[in-house]
Coordinates of C-alpha atoms in Angstrom, one line a residue:
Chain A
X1 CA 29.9 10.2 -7.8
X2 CA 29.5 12.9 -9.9
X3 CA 31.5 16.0 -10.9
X4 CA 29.1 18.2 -8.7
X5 CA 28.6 15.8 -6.0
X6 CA 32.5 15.5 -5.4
X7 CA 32.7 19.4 -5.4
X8 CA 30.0 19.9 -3.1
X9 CA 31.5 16.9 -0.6
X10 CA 34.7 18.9 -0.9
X11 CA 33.1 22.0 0.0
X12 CA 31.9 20.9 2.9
X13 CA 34.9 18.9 4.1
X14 CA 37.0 21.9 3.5
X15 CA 34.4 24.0 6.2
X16 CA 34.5 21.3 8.6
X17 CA 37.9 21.2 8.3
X18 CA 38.9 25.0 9.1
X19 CA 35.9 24.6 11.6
X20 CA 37.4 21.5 13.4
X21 CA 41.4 23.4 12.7
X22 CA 40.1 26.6 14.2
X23 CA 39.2 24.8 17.7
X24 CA 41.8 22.5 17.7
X25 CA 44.7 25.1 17.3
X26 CA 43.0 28.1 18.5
X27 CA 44.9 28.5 22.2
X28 CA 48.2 27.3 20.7
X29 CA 48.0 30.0 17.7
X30 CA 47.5 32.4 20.0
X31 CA 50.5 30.8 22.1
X32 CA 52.7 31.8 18.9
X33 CA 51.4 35.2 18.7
X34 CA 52.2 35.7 22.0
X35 CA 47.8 37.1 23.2
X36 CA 47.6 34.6 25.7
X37 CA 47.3 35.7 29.1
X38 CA 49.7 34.5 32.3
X39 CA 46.5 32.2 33.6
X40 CA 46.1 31.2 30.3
X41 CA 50.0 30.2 29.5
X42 CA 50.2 28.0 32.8
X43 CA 47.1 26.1 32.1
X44 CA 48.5 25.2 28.6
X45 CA 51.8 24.3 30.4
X46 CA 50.1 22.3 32.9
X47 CA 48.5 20.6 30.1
X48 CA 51.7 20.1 28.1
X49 CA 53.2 18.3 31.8
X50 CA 50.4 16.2 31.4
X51 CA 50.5 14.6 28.2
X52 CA 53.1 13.9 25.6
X53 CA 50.5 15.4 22.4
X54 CA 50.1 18.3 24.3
X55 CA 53.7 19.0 25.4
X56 CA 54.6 18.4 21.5
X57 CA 52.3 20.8 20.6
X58 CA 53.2 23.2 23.3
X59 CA 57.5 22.6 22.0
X60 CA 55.6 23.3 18.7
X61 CA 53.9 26.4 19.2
X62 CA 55.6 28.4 21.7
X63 CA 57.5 31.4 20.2
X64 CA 60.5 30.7 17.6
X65 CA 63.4 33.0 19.8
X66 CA 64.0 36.7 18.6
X67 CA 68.0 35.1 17.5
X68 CA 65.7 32.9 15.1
X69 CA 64.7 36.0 13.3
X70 CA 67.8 37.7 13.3
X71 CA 69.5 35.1 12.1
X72 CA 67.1 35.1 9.3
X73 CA 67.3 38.5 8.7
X74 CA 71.1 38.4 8.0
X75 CA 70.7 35.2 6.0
X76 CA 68.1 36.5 3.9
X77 CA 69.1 40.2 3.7
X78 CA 71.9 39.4 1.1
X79 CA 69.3 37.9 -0.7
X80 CA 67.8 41.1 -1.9
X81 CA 70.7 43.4 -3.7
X82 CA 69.5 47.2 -2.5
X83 CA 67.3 49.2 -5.2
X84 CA 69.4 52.1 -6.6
X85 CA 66.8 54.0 -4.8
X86 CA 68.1 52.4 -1.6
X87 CA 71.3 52.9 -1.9
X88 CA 71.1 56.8 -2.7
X89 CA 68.8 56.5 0.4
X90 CA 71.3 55.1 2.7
X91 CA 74.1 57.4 1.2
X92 CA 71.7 60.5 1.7
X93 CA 71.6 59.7 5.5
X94 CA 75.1 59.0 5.9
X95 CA 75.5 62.4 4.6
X96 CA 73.0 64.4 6.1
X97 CA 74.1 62.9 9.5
X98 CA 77.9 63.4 9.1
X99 CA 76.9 67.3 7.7
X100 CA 74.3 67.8 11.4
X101 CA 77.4 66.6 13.5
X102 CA 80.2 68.6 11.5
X103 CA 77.8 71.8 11.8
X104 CA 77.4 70.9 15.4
X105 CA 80.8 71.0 15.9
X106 CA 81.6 73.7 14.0
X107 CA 79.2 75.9 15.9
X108 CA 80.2 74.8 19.6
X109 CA 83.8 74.5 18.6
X110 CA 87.2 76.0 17.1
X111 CA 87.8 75.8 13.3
X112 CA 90.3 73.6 13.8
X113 CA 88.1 71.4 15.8
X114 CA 85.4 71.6 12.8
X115 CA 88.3 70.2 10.5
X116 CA 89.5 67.3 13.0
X117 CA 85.9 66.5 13.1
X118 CA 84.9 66.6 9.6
X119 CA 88.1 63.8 9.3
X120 CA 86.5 61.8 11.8
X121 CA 82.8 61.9 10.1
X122 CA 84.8 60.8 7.3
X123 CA 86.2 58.1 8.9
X124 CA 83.6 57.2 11.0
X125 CA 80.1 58.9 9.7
X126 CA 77.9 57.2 12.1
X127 CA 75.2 59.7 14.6
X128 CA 76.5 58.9 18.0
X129 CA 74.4 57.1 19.8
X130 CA 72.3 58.7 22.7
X131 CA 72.2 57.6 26.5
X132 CA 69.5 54.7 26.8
X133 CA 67.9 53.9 30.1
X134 CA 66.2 50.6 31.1
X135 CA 62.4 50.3 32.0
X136 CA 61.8 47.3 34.4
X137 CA 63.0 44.0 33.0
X138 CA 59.7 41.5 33.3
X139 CA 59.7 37.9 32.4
X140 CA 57.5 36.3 29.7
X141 CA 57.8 37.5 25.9
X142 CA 55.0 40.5 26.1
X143 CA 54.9 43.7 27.8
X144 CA 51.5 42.9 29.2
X145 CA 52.7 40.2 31.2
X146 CA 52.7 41.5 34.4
X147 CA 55.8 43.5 36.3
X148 CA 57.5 41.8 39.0
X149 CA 56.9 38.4 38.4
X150 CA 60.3 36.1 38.9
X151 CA 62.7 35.7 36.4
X152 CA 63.8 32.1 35.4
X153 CA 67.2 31.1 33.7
X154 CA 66.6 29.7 30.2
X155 CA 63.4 31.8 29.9
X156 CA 62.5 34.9 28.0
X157 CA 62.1 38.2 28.5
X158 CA 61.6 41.9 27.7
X159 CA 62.3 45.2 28.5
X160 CA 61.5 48.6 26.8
X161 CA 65.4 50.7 26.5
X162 CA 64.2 54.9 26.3
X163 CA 66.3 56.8 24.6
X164 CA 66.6 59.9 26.3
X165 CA 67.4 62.7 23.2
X166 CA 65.3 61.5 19.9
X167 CA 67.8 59.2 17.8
X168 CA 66.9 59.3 14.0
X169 CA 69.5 56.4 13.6
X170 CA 68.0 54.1 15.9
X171 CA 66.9 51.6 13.0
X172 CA 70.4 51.1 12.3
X173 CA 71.5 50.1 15.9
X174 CA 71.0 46.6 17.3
X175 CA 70.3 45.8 21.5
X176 CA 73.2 43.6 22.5
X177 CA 72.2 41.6 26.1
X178 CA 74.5 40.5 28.8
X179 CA 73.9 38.9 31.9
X180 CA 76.4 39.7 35.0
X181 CA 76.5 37.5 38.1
X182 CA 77.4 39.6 40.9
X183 CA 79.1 36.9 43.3
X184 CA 81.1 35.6 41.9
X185 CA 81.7 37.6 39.0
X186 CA 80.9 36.1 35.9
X187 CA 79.1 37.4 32.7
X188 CA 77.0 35.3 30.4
X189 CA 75.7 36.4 26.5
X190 CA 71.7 36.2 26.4
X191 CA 70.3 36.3 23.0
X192 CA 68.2 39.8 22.2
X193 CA 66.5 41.3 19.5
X194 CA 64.3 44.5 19.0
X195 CA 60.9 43.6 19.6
X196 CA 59.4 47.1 18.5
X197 CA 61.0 50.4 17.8
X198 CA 60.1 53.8 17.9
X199 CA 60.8 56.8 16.3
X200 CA 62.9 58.4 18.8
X201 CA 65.2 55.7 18.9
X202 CA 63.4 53.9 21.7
X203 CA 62.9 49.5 21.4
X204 CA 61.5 47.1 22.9
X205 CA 64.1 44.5 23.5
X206 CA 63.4 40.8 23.9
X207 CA 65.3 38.0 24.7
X208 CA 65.8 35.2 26.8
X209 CA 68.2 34.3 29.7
X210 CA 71.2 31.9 29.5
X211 CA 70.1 28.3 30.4
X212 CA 72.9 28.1 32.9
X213 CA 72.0 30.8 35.1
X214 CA 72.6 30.1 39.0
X215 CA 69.8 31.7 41.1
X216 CA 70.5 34.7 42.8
X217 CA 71.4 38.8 42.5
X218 CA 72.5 39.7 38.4
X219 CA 72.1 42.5 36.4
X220 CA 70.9 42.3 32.8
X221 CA 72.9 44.9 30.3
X222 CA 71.7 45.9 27.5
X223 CA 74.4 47.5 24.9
X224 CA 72.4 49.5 21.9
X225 CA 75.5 49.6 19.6
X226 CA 75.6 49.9 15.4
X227 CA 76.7 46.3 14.5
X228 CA 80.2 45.8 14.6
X229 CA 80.9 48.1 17.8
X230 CA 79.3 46.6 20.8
X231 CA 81.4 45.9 23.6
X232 CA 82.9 42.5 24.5
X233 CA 81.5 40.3 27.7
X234 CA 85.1 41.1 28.9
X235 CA 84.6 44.8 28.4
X236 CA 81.3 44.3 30.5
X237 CA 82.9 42.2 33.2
X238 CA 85.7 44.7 33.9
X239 CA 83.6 47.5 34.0
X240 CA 82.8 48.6 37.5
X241 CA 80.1 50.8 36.5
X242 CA 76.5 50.4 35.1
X243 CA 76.9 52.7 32.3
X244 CA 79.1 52.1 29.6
X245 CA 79.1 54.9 27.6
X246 CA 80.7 55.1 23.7
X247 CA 80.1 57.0 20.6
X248 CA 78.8 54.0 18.7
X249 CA 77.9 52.1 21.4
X250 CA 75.9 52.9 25.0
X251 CA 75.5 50.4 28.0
X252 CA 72.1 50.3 30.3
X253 CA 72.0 47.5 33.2
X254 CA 69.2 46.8 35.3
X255 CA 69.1 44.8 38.4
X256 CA 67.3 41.4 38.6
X257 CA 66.6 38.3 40.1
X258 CA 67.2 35.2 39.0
X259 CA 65.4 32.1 40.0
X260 CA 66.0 28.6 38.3
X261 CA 63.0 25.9 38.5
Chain B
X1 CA 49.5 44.2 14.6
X2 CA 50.0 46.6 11.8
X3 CA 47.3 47.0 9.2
X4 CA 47.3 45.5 5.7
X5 CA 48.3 48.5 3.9
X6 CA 51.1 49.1 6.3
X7 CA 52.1 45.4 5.7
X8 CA 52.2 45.7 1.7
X9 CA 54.5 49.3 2.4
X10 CA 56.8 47.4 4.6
X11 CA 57.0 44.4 2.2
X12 CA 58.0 46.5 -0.8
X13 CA 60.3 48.2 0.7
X14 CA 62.2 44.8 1.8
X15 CA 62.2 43.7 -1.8
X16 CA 64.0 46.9 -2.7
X17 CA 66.5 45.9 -0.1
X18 CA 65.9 48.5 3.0
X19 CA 67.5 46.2 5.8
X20 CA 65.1 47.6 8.4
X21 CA 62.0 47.1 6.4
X22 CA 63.2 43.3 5.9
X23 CA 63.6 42.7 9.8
X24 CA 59.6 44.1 10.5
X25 CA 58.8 41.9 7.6
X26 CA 60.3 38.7 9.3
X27 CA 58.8 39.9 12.8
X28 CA 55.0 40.2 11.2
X29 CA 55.7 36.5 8.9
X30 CA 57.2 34.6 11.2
X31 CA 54.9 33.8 13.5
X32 CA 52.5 32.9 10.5
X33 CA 54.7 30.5 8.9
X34 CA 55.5 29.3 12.1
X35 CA 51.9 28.1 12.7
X36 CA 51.3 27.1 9.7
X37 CA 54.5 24.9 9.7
X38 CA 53.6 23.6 13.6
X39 CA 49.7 22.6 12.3
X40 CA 51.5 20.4 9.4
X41 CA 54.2 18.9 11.6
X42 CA 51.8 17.7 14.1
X43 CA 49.2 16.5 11.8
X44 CA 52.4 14.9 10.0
X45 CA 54.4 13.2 12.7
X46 CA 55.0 9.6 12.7
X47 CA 57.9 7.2 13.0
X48 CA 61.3 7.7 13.5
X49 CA 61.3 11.5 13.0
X50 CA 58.8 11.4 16.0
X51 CA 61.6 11.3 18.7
X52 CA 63.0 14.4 17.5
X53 CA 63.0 17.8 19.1
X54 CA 59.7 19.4 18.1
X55 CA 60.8 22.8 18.6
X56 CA 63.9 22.4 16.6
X57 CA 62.0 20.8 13.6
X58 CA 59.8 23.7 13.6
X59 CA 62.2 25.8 13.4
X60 CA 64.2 24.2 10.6
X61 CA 61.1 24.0 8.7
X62 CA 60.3 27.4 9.5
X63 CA 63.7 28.4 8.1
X64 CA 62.9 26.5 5.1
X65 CA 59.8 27.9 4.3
X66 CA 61.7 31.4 4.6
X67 CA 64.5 30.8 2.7
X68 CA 62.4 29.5 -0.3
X69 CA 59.9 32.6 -0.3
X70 CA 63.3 35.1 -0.5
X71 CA 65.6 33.2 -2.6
X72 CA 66.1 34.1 -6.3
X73 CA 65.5 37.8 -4.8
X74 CA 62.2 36.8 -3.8
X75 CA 60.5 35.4 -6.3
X76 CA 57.9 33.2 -4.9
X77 CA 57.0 36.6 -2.3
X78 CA 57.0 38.6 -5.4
X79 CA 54.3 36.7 -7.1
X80 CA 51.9 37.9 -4.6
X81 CA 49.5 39.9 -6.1
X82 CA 46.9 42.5 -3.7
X83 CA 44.9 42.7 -6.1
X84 CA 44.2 39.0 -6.5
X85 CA 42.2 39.8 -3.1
X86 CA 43.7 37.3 -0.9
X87 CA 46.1 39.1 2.2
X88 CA 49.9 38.8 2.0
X89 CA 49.8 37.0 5.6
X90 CA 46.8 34.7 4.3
X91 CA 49.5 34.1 0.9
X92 CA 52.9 33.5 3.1
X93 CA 50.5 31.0 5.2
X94 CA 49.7 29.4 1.9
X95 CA 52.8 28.9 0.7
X96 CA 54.4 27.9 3.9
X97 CA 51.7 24.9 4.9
X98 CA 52.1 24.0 1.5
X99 CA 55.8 24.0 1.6
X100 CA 56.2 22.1 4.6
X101 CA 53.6 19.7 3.7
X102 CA 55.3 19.3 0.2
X103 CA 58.8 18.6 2.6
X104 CA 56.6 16.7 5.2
X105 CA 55.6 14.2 2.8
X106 CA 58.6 13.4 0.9
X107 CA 59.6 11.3 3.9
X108 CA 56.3 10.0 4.3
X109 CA 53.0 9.6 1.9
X110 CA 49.8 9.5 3.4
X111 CA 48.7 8.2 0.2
X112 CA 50.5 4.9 -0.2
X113 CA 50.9 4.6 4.3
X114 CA 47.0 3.6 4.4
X115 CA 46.1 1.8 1.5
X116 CA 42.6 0.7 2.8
X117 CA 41.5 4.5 2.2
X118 CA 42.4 4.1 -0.8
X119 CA 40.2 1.2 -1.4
X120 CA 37.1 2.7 0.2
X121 CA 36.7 5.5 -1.9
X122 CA 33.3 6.3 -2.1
X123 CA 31.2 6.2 -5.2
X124 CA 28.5 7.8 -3.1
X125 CA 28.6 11.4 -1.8
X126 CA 28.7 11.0 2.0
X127 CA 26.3 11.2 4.0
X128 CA 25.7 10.5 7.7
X129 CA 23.4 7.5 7.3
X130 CA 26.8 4.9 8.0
X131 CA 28.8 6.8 10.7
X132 CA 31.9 4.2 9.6
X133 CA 31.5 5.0 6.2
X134 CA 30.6 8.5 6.7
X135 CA 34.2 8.4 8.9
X136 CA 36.2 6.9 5.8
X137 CA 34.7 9.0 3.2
X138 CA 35.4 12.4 5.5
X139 CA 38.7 10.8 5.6
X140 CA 39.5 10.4 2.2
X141 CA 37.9 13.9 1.0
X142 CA 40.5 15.4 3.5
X143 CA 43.6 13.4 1.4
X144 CA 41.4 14.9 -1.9
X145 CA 41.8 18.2 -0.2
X146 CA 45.5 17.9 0.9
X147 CA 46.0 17.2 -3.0
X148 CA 44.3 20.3 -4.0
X149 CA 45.9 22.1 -1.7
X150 CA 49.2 20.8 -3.4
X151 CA 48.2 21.4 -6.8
X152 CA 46.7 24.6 -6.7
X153 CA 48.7 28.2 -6.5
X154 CA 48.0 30.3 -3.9
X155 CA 45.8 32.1 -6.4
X156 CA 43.6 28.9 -7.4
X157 CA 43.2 27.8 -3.5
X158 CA 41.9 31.1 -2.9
X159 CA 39.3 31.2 -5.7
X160 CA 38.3 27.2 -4.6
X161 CA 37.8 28.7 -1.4
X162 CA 35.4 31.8 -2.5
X163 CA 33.6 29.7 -4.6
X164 CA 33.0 26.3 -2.8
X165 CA 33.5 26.3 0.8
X166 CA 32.1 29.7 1.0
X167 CA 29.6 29.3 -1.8
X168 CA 30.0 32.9 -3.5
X169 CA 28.1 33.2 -7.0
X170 CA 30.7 33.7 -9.7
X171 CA 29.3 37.4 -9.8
X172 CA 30.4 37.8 -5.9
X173 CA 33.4 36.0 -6.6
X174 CA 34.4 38.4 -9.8
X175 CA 33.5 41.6 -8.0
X176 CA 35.6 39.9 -4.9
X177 CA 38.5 39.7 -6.9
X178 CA 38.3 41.8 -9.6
X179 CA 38.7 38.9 -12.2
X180 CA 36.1 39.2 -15.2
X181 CA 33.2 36.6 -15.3
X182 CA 34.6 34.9 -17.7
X183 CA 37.8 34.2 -15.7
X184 CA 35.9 32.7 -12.8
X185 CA 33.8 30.6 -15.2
X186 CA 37.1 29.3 -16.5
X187 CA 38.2 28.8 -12.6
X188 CA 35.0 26.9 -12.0
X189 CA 35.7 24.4 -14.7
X190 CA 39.4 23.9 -13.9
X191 CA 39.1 23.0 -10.4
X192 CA 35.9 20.8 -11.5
X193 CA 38.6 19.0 -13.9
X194 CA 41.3 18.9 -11.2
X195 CA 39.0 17.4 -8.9
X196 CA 38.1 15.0 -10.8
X197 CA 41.3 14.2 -11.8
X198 CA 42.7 13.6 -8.4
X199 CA 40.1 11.4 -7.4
X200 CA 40.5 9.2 -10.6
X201 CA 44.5 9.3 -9.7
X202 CA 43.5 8.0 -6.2
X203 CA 41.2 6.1 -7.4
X204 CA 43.4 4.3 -9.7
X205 CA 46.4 4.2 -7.4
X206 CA 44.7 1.0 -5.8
X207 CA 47.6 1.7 -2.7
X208 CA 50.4 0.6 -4.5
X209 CA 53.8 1.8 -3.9
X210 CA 54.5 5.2 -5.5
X211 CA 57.7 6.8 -6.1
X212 CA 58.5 9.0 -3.5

């Protein structure tokens, strides 16, 4: 064959093969990417119950977990030394937010409690965090997939957390997610990252329940904390409210209901 | 999905180390790589690594393809070019099919599992006339391809792909990518070279053992 021949044979097996790619992965890319609908989703698990190819390619395709990509994110981010831009950056905020709080202070308070604050922003010069409250908690990994529907140990799921004063910090907090059986007591780490996030502070926070979940009456906390500060399950399971409120760390809960298979 | 613009803003500030920019970057990537990385595996999977957790190996490989775009302070994302024309998504997907094809294959080569493929190459362009034929020439063009696909940067895929499969003039293909005519002339006879190369190297491989 000649030089042109070949090239023009590759040409077209390189458009029959996106063309024949595009069908056959079209449903489970859009699996990944999270756009399939709740019909949609079931049909595709159906079909993975069915047939080993299929259930490989559903165990494939189905969402890498949100602790994936944090776990990612701190193994890459020491990768990248910060640019001396970034770093006069970060030191700008830390300022700027430690100089709002002190003059805060200063104006609502005593001299002396401007000083004793000034040694804490010193210490500690980190925007408190505001009170966060929990939307409804709904299974799946979009928000579009539906309110209301039951929520399955081992599963994911996602929930928006409003901040309820505008937070200018809130890219430098992290959600934190607990589950706490209510008979008997008992509370179980569930892995969460920030979906989306806002600029008021607000996120979208998924995750995805403990495996070993009984059914019954729990309620999902989420801690928005800076890294470092979040409170311990112990913290979580002695506390008889729903609201844990800190400086550097705030507590929402929401009630839910688990179901298991 | 955030725009391309808002992509290429995001991405440089990652590389200049802003911790929040670096965790939308892995949000918007991952699911690209992850794709990319599932389509290889699939296509890929045979023998003992077939009883493995699927999910787990895509991750891993995911992880792979991620740690090899960032490491040395990113220097394989850095080589992206905007310019070039072809999307920083379309480029990580590149690089990450090719990465886990490249990973893929060193535990097992297509080229030397199916020797009769090897032996069938066709001196003939394909046509339709002998559906078996037609079915083993497809075949092998698709291991040709594969090849490319190895050989090629990101950059070179992308101009075979403007200038064969989608048939663009060289003229289209400069004012595409901003290259002068002359550059995509040069293109033109490279990839006619490498093409012809690979198919002599398969050609001449007459299926026996390679090292891995």
């Amino acid at each position: 064959m000649d030089d042109t021949g070949l090239l023009r044979d590759l040409a077209r097996a390189a458009r029959e093969e996106e063309a024949e790619e595009r069908d056959r992965w079209d449903r489970w890319d859009r699996l990944t990417d999270g756009e399939l609908s709740p019909e949609e989703e079931a049909e595709l698990q159906e079909l993975a119950g069915n047939s080993a190819e299929s259930h490989q390619a559903y165990e494939a395709f189905r969402p890498l977990s949100p602790e994936f990509r944090a776990k990612m994110v701190a193994e890459i981010g020491p990768l990248i030394p910060p640019s001396v831009f970034v770093r006069w950056r970060d030191a700008f905020i830390r300022w700027r937010d430690a100089h709002l709080f002190f003059w805060r202070a200063a104006y609502s308070g005593s001299g002396l409690a401007a000083a004793a604050t000034t040694l804490i922003l010193v210490l500690r010069p980190l925007a408190p965090i505001p009170v966060y409250t929990l939307a409804e908690v709904i299974p799946g990994v979009k928000t579009e997939r539906g309110e209301g529907a039951a929520l399955f140990a081992g599963e994911p799921f996602t929930v928006d957390a409003h901040a309820e004063k505008k937070f200018g910090n809130g890219k430098a907090v992290e959600p934190y997610c607990f589950v706490k059986i209510v008979q008997p007591v008992a509370v179980h780490a569930a892995g969460c990252s920030a979906l989306k996030r806002y600029e008021n502070g607000s996120m979208t926070v998924q995750g995805r329940l403990p495996q070993d979940l009984p059914a019954g009456r729990a309620t999902l906390w989420v801690v928005i904390a800076y890294p470092g500060h979040q409170p311990t399950a112990e913290a979580i399971e002695a506390s008889p409210g729903a609201l844990l409120q800190k400086r550097l760390s705030v507590t929402a809960s929401k009630e839910i209901e688990i179901r298991t298979p | 999905m955030i725009d391309s613009n808002e992509l290429q803003a995001i991405l440089k500030r990652a590389l200049s180390g802003d911790q929040a920019a670096l965790r939308s970057l892995i949000d918007e990537i991952t699911p690209v790589i992850q794709k990319r990385v599932a389509r290889a595996l699939l296509s890929y999977r045979q023998g003992p690594s077939a009883g493995r957790d699927v999910h787990q190996e895509v991750e891993d490989l995911s992880q792979e393809v991620l740690q090899y775009l960032f490491a040395d302070n990113a220097r394989v994302l850095r080589r992206w070019d905007p310019e070039l024309g072809l999307s920083l998504l379309n480029y990580v997907g590149f690089v990450g099919e090719r990465r886990a094809m490249g990973i893929l294959r060193g535990k097992r080569s297509p080229w030397i599992d199916d020797p009769t493929l090897i032996e069938e190459l066709p001196d003939q362009p394909y046509s339709g006339d002998n559906p078996e034929r037609a079915a083993a020439s497809r075949e092998i063009l698709r291991l040709l391809l594969d090849r490319l696909k190895e050989e090629l940067s990101a950059e070179g895929w992308h101009m075979f792909d403007l200038l064969l499969p989608q048939d663009l003039t060289p003229e289209e293909v400069a004012q595409e990518t901003g290259k002068s005519l002359a550059a995509v002339y040069q293109w033109q006879s490279r990839l006619r070279k490498l093409a012809r190369r690979l198919r002599d190297e398969l050609s001449n491989s007459n299926g026996e053992p390679q090292k891995p």
